[in-house]
PDB file of C-alpha atoms in Angstrom:
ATOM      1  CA  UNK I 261     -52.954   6.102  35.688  1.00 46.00           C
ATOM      2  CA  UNK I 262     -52.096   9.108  32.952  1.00 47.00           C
ATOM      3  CA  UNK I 263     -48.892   8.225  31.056  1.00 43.00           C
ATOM      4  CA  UNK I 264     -45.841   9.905  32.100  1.00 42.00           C
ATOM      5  CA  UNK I 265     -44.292  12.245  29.631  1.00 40.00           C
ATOM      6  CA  UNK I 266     -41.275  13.026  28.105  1.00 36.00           C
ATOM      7  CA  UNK I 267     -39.757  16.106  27.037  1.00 37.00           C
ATOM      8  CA  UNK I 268     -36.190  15.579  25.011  1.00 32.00           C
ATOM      9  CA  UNK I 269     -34.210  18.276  23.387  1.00 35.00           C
ATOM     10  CA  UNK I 270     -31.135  18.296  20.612  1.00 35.00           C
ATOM     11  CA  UNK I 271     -28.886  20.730  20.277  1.00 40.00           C
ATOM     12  CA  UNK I 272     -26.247  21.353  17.613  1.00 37.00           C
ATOM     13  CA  UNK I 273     -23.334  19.211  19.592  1.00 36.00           C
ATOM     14  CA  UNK I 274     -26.028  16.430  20.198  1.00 37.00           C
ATOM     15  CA  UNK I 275     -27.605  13.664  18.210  1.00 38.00           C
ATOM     16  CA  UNK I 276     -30.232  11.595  20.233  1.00 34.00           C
ATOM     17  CA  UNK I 277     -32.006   8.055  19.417  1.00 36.00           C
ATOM     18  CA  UNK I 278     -35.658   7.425  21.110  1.00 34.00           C
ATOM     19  CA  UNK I 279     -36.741   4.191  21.671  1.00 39.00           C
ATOM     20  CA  UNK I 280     -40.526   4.452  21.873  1.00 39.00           C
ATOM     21  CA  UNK I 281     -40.702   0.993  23.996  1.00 38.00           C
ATOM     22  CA  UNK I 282     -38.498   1.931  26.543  1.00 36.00           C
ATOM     23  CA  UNK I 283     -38.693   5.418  26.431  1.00 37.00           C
ATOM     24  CA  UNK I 284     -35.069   6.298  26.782  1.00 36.00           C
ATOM     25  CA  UNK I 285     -32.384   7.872  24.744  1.00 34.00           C
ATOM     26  CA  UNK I 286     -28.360   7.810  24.325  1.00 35.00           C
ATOM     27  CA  UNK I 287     -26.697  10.630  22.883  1.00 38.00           C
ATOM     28  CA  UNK I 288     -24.581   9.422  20.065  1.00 40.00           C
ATOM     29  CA  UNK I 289     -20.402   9.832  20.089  1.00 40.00           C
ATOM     30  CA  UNK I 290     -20.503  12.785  17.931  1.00 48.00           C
ATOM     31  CA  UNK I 291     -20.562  15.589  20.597  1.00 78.00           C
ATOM     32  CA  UNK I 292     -18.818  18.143  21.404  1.00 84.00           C
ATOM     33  CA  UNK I 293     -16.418  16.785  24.971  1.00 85.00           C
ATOM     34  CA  UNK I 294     -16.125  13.862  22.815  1.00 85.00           C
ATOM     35  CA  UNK I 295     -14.194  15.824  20.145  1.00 88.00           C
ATOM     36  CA  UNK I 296     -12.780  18.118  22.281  1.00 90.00           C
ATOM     37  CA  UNK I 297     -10.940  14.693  24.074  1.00 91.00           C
ATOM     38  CA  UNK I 298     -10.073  13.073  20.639  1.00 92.00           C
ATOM     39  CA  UNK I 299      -8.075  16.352  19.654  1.00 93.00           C
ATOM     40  CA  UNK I 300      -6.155  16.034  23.470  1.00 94.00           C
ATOM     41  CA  UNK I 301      -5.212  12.575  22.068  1.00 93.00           C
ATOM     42  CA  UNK I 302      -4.610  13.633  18.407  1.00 94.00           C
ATOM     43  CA  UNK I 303      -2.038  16.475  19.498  1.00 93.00           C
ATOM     44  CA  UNK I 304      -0.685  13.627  22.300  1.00 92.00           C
ATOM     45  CA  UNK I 305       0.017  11.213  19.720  1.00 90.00           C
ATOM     46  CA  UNK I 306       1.268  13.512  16.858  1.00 91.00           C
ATOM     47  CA  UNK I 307       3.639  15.294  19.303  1.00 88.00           C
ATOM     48  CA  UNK I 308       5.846  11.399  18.291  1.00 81.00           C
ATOM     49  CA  UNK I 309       5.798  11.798  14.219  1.00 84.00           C
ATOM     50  CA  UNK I 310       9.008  12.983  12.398  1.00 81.00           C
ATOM     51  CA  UNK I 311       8.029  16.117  10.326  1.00 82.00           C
ATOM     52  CA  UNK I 312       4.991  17.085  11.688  1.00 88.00           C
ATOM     53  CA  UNK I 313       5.477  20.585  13.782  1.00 88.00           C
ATOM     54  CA  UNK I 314       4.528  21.103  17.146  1.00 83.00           C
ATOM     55  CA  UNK I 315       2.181  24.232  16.636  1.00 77.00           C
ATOM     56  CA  UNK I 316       2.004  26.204  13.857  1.00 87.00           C
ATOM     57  CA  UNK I 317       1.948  24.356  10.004  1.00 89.00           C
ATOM     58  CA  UNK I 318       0.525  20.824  11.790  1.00 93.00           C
ATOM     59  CA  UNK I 319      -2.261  20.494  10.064  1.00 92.00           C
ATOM     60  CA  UNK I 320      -0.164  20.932   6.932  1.00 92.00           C
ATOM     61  CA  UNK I 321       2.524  18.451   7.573  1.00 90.00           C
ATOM     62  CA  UNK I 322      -0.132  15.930   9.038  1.00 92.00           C
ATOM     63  CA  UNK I 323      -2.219  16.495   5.518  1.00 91.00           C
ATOM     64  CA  UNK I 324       0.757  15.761   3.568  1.00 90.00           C
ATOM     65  CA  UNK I 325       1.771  12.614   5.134  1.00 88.00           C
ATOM     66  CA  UNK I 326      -1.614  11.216   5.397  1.00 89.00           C
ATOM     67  CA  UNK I 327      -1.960  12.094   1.480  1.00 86.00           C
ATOM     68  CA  UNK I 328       0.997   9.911   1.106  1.00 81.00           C
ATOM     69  CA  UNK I 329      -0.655   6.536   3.267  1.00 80.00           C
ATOM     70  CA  UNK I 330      -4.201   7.111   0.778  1.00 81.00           C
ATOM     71  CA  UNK I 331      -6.268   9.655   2.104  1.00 85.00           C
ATOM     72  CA  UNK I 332      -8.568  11.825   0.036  1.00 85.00           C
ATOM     73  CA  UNK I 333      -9.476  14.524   2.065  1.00 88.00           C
ATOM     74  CA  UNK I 334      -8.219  18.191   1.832  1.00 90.00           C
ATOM     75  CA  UNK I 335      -6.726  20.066   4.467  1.00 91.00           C
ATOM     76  CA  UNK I 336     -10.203  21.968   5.367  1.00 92.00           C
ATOM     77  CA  UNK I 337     -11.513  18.425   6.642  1.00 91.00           C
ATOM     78  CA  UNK I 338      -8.023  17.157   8.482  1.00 93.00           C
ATOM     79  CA  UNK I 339      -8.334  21.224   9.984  1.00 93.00           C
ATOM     80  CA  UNK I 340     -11.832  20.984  11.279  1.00 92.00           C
ATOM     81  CA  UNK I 341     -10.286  17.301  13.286  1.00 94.00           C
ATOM     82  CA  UNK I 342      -7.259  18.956  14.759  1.00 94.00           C
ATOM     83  CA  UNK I 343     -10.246  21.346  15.722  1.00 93.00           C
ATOM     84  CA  UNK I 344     -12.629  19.626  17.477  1.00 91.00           C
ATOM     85  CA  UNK I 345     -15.252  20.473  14.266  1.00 90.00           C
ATOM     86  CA  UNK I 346     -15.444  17.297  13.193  1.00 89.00           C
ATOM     87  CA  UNK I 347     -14.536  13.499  13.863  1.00 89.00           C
ATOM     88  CA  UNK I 348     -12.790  11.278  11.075  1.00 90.00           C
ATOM     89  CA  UNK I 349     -14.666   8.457   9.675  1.00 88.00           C
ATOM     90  CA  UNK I 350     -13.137   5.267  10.772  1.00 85.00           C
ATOM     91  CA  UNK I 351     -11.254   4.426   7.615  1.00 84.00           C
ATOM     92  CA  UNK I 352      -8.943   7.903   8.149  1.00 87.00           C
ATOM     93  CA  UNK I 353      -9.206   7.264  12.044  1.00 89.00           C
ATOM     94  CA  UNK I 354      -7.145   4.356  10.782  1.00 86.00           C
ATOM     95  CA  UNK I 355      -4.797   6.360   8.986  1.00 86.00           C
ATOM     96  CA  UNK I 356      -4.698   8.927  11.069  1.00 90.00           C
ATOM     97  CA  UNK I 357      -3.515   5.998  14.291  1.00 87.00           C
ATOM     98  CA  UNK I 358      -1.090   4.287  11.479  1.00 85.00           C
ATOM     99  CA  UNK I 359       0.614   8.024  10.860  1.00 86.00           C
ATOM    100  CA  UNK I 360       0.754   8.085  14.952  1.00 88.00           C
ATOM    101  CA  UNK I 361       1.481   4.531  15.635  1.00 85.00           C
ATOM    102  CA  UNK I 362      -1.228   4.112  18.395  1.00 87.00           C
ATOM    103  CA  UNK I 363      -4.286   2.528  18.649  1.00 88.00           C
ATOM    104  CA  UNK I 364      -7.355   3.376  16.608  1.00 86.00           C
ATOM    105  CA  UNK I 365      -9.615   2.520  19.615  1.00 87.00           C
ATOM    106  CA  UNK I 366      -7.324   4.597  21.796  1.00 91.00           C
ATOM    107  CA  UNK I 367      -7.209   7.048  19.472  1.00 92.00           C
ATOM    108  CA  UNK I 368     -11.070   7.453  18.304  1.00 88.00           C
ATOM    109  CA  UNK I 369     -12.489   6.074  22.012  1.00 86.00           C
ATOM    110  CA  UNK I 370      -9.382   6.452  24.678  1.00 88.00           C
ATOM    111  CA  UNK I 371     -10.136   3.322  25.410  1.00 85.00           C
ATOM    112  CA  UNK I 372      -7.424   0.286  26.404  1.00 84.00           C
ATOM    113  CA  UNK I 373      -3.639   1.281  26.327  1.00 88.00           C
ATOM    114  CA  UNK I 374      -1.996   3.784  23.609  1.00 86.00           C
ATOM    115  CA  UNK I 375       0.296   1.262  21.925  1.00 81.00           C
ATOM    116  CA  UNK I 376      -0.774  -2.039  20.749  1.00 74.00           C
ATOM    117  CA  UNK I 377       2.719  -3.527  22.156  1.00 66.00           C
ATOM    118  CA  UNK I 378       1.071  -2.303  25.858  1.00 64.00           C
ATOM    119  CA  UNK I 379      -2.183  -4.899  24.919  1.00 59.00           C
ATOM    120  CA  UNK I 380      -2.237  -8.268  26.725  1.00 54.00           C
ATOM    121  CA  UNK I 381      -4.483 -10.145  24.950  1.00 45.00           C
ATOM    122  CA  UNK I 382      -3.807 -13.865  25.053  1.00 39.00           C
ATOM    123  CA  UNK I 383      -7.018 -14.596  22.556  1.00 36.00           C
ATOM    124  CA  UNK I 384      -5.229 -12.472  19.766  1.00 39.00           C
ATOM    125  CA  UNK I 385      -3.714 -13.771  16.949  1.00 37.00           C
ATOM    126  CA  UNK I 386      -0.079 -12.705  16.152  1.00 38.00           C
ATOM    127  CA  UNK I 387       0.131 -11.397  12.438  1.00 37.00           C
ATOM    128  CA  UNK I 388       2.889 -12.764  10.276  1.00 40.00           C
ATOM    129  CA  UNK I 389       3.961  -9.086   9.538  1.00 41.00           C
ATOM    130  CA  UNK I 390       5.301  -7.177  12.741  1.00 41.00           C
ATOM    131  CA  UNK I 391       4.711  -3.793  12.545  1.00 46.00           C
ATOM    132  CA  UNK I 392       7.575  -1.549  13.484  1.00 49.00           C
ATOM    133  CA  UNK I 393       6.860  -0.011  16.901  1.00 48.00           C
ATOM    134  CA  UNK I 394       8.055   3.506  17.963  1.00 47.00           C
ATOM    135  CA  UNK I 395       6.086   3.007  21.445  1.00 45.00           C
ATOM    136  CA  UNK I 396       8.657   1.113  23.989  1.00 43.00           C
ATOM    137  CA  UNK I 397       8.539   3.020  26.888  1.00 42.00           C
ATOM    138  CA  UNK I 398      10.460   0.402  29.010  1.00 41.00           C
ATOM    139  CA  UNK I 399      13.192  -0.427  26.619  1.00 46.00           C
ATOM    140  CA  UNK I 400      13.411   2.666  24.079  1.00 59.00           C
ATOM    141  CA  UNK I 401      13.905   0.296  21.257  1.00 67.00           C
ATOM    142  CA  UNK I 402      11.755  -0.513  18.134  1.00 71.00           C
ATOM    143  CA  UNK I 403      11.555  -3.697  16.947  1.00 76.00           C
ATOM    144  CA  UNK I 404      11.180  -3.639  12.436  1.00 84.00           C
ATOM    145  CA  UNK I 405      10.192  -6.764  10.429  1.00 83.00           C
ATOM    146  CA  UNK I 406      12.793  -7.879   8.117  1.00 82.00           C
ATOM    147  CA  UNK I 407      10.920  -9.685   5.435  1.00 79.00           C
ATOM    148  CA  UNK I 408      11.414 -12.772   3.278  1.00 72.00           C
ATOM    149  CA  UNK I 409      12.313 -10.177   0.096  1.00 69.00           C
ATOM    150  CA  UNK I 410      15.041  -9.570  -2.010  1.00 63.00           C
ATOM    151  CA  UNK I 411      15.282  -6.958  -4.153  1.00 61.00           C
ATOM    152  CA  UNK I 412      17.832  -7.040  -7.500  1.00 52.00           C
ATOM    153  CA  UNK I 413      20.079  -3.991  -7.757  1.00 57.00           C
ATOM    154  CA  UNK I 414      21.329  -5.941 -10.916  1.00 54.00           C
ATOM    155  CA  UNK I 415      18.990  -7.269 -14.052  1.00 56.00           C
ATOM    156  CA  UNK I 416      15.870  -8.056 -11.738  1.00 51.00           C
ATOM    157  CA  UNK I 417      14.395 -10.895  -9.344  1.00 53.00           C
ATOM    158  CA  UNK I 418      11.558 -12.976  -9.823  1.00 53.00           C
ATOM    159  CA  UNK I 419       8.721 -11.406  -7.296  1.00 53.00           C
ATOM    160  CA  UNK I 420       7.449 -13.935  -4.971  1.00 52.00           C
ATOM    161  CA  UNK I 421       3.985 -14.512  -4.442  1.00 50.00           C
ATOM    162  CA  UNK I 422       4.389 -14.070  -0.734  1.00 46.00           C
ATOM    163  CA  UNK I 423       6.453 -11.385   0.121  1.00 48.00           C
ATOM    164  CA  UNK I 424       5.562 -10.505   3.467  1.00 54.00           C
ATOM    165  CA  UNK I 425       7.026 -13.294   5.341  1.00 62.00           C
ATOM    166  CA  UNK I 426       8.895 -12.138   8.227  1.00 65.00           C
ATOM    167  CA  UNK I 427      12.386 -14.103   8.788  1.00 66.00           C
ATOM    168  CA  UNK I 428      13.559 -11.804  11.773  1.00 73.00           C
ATOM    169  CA  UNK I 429      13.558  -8.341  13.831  1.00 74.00           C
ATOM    170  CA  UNK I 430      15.498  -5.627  13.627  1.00 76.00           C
ATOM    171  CA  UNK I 431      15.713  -3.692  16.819  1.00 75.00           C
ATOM    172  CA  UNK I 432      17.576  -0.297  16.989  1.00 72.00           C
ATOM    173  CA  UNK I 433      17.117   2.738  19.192  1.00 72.00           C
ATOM    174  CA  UNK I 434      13.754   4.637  19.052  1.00 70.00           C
ATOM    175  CA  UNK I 435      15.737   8.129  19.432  1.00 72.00           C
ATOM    176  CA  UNK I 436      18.195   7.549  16.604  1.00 73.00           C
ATOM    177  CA  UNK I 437      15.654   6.552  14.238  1.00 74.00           C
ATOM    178  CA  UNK I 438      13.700   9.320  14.997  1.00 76.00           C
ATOM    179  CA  UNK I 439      16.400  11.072  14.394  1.00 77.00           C
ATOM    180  CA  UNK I 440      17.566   9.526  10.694  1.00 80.00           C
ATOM    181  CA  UNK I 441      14.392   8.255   9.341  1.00 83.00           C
ATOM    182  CA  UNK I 442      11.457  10.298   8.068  1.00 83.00           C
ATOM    183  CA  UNK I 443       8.704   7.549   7.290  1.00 82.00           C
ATOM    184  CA  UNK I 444       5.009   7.573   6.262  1.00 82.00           C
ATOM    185  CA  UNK I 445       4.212   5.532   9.391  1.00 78.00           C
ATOM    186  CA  UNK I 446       6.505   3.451  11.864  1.00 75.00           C
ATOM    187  CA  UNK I 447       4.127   0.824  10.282  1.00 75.00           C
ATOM    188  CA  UNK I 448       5.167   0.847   7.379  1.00 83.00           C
ATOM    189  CA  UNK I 449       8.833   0.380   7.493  1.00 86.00           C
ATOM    190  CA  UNK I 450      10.785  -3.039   6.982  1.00 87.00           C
ATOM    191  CA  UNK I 451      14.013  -4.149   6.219  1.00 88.00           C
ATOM    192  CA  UNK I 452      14.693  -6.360   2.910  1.00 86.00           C
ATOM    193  CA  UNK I 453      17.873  -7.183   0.909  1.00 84.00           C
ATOM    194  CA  UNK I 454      19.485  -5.884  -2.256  1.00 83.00           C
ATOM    195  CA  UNK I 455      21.578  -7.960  -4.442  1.00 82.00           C
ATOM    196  CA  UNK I 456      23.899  -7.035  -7.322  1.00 84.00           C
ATOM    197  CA  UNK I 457      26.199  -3.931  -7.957  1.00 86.00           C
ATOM    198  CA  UNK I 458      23.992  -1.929  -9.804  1.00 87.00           C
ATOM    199  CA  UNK I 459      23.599   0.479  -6.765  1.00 89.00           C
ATOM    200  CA  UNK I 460      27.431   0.445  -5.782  1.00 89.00           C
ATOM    201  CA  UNK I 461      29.198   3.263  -4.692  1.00 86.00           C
ATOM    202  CA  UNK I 462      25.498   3.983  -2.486  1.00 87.00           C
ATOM    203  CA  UNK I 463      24.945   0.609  -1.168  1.00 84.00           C
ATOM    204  CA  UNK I 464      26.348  -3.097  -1.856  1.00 84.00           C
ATOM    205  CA  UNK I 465      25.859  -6.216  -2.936  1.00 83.00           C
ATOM    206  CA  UNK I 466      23.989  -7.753   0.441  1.00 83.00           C
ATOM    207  CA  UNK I 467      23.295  -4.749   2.354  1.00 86.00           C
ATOM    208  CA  UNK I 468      20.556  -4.727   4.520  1.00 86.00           C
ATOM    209  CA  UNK I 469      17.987  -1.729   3.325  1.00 89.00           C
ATOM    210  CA  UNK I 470      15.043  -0.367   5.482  1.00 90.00           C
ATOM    211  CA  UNK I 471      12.094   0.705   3.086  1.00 91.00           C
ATOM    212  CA  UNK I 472       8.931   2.616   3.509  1.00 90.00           C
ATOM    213  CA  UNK I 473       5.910   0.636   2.465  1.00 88.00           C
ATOM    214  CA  UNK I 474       4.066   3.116   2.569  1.00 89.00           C
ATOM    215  CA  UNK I 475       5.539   5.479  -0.354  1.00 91.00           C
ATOM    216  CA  UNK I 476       3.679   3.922  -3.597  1.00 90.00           C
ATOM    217  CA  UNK I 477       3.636   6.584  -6.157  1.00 90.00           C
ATOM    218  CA  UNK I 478       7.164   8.787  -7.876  1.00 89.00           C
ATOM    219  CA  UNK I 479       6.692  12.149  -6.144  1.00 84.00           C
ATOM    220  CA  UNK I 480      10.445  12.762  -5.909  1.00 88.00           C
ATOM    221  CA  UNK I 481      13.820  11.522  -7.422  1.00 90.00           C
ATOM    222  CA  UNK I 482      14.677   8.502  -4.775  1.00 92.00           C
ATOM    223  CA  UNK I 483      15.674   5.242  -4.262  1.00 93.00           C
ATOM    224  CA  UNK I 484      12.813   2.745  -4.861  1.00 94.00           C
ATOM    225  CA  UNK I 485      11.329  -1.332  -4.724  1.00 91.00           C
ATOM    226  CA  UNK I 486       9.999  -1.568  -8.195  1.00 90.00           C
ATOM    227  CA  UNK I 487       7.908  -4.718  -9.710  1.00 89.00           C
ATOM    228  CA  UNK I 488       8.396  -4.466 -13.796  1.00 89.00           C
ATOM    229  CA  UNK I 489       6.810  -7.304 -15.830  1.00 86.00           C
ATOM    230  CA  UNK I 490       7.212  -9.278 -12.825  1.00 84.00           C
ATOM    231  CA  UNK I 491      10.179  -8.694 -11.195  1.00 86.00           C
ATOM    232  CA  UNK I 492      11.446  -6.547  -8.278  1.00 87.00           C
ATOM    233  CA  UNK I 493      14.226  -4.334  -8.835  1.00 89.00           C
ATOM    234  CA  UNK I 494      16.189  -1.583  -6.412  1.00 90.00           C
ATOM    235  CA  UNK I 495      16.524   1.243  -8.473  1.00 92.00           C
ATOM    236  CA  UNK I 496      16.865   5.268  -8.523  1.00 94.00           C
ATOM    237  CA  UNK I 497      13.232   6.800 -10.278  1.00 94.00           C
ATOM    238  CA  UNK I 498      13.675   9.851 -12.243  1.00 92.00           C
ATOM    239  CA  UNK I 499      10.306  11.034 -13.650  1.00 89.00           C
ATOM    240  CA  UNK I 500      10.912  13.296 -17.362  1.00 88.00           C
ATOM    241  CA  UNK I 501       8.247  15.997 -18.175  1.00 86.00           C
ATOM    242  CA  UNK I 502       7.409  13.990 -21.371  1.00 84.00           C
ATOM    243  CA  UNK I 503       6.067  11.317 -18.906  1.00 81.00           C
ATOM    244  CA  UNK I 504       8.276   8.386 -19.268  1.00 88.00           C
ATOM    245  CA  UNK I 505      10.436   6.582 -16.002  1.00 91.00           C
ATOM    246  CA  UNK I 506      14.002   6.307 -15.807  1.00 93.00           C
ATOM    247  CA  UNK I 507      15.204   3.318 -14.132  1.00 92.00           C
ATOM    248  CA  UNK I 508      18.988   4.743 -13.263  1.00 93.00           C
ATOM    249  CA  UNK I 509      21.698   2.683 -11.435  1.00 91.00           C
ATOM    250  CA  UNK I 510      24.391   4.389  -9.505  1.00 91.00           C
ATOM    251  CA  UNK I 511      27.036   2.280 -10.825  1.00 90.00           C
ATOM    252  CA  UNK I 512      28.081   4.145 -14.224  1.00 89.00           C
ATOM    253  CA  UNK I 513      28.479   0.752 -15.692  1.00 88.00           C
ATOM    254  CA  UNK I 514      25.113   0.475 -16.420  1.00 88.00           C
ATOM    255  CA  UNK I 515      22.854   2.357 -18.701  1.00 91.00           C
ATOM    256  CA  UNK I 516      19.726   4.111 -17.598  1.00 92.00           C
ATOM    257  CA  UNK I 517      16.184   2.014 -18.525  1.00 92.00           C
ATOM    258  CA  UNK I 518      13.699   3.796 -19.753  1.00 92.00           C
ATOM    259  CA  UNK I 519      10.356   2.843 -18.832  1.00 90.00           C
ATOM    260  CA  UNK I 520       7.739   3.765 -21.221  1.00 85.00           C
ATOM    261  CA  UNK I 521       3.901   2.937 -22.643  1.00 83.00           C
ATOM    262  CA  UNK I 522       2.501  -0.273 -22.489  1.00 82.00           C
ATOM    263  CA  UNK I 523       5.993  -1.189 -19.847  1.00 86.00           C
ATOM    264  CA  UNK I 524       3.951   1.417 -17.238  1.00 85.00           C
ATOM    265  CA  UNK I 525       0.771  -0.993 -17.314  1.00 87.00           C
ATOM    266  CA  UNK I 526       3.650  -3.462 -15.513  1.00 89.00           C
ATOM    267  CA  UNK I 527       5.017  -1.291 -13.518  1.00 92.00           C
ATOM    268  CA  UNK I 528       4.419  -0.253  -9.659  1.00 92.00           C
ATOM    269  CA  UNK I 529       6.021   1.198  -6.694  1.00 93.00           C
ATOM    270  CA  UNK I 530       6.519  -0.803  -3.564  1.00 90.00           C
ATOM    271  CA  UNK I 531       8.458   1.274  -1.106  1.00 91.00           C
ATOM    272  CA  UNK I 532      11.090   4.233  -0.872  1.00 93.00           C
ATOM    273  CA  UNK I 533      14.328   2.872   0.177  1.00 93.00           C
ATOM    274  CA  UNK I 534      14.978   5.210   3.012  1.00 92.00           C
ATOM    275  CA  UNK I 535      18.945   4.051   4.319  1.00 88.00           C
ATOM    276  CA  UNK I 536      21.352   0.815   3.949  1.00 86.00           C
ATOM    277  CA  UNK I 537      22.285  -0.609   6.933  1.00 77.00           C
ATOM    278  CA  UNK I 538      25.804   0.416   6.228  1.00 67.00           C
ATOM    279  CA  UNK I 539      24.587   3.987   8.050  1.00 54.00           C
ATOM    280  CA  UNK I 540      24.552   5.676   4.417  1.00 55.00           C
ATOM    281  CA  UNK I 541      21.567   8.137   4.398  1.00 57.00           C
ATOM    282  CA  UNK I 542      19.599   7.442   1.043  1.00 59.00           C
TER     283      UNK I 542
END
């Protein structure tokens, strides 16, 4: 009996693998419906992010936020995904589902429910940090972490070796947060503690204050979590042209710190303190 034969052809929206056993092929992910869907899903989910436009300037304000979570790409490579030109590599489809606060497989796939809070999976272990969740359909509120942390407006706290603990949950309205709070990611915010007077007159001594994780590098004067030489402080940055930090308190009491050669070698950003739970906007 003459072998049967097999004719296969590849375009340029189709990658196929041939297994000479079994004689059969599967197109690979990378085609063309595929990325046409993922963009339905990528506009779907962005449509929910404070500060990223609707239409025109998206790619822009989705670059510039992603930039700020770690990503490395320029705005030619996050155009050609909002495009259906290309599909991101899975550590920026990561990203890219952090920035949204959806699922990556959801995301990447369309596959199981949008939110992770919609997942029923009994098998999975809960993490010890909760993720803030803008997804609640049923209840319109967002649960935040409020972590085992406290942060010294004052003359500095020892940092703990474990500071993600979560003691409890903050829950507050989806819509007014929306409203009030530009973050990196709904992932990335949590709520910790400040201690001291330092910061009076724009927070207190024991106000609650929700931070973004996710802001780890000085781009703009602000309110920050700071480790120096070991120990967390609350403080307002200032970056000077000549390079060095000021560490400035809003209480006039105390004198600005400057922060300066071999003290930068100790030094790193932990979060941008975004408001104090005494409904002050930072």
């Amino acid at each position: 009996m003459a072998k049967p034969q097999y004719q296969l052809s590849v375009d340029d929206s189709a990658q196929l693998t041939f297994d000479q056993a079994a004689c059969k092929y599967q197109p690979m992910v990378d085609t063309q419906q595929v990325r046409d869907e993922f963009v339905a899903r990528l506009n779907e989910a962005l449509d929910g992010v404070p500060g990223v436009r609707k239409v025109r300037g998206r790619n822009v304000d989705m670059h510039r936020l992603l930039t700020e979570m770690g990503l490395s790409k320029s705005t030619q490579a996050t155009h050609k995904w909002l495009n259906a030109e290309a599909m991101p590599e899975k550590e920026n489809m990561r990203l890219l589902a952090a920035l949204c606060g959806v699922r990556a497989e959801w995301l990447e796939y369309g596959e199981g429910p949008k939110y992770a809070a919609d997942r029923d999976d009994k098998e999975e272990k809960e993490s010890n940090v909760i993720a803030a969740d803008f997804s609640s359909k049923k209840t319109g509120m967002v649960d935040i972490p409020r972590l085992n942390v406290a942060g010294s407006m004052g003359s500095g706290l020892a940092r703990p070796e474990d500071y993600e603990d979560v003691i409890d949950r903050m829950r507050v309205s989806a819509g007014w947060l929306r409203r009030n709070v530009n973050a990196t990611a709904p992932s990335n915010l949590a709520v910790i503690t400040g201690y001291g007077d330092s910061m009076e007159g724009t927070f207190s001594d024991g106000d609650l204050l929700l931070v973004d994780r996710g802001v780890t590098e000085i781009k703009i004067d602000a309110v920050y979590v700071l480790s120096l030489k070991g120990e967390l402080y609350i403080k307002r940055l200032q970056r000077r042209p000549d390079g060095v930090l000021l560490m400035l308190s809003d209480n006039e009491k105390y004198k600005p710190y400057e922060i300066k050669n071999g003290e930068l070698e100790q030094f790193e950003v932990l979060g941008r303190v975004l408001l104090a739970w005494n409904a002050k906007r930072l």
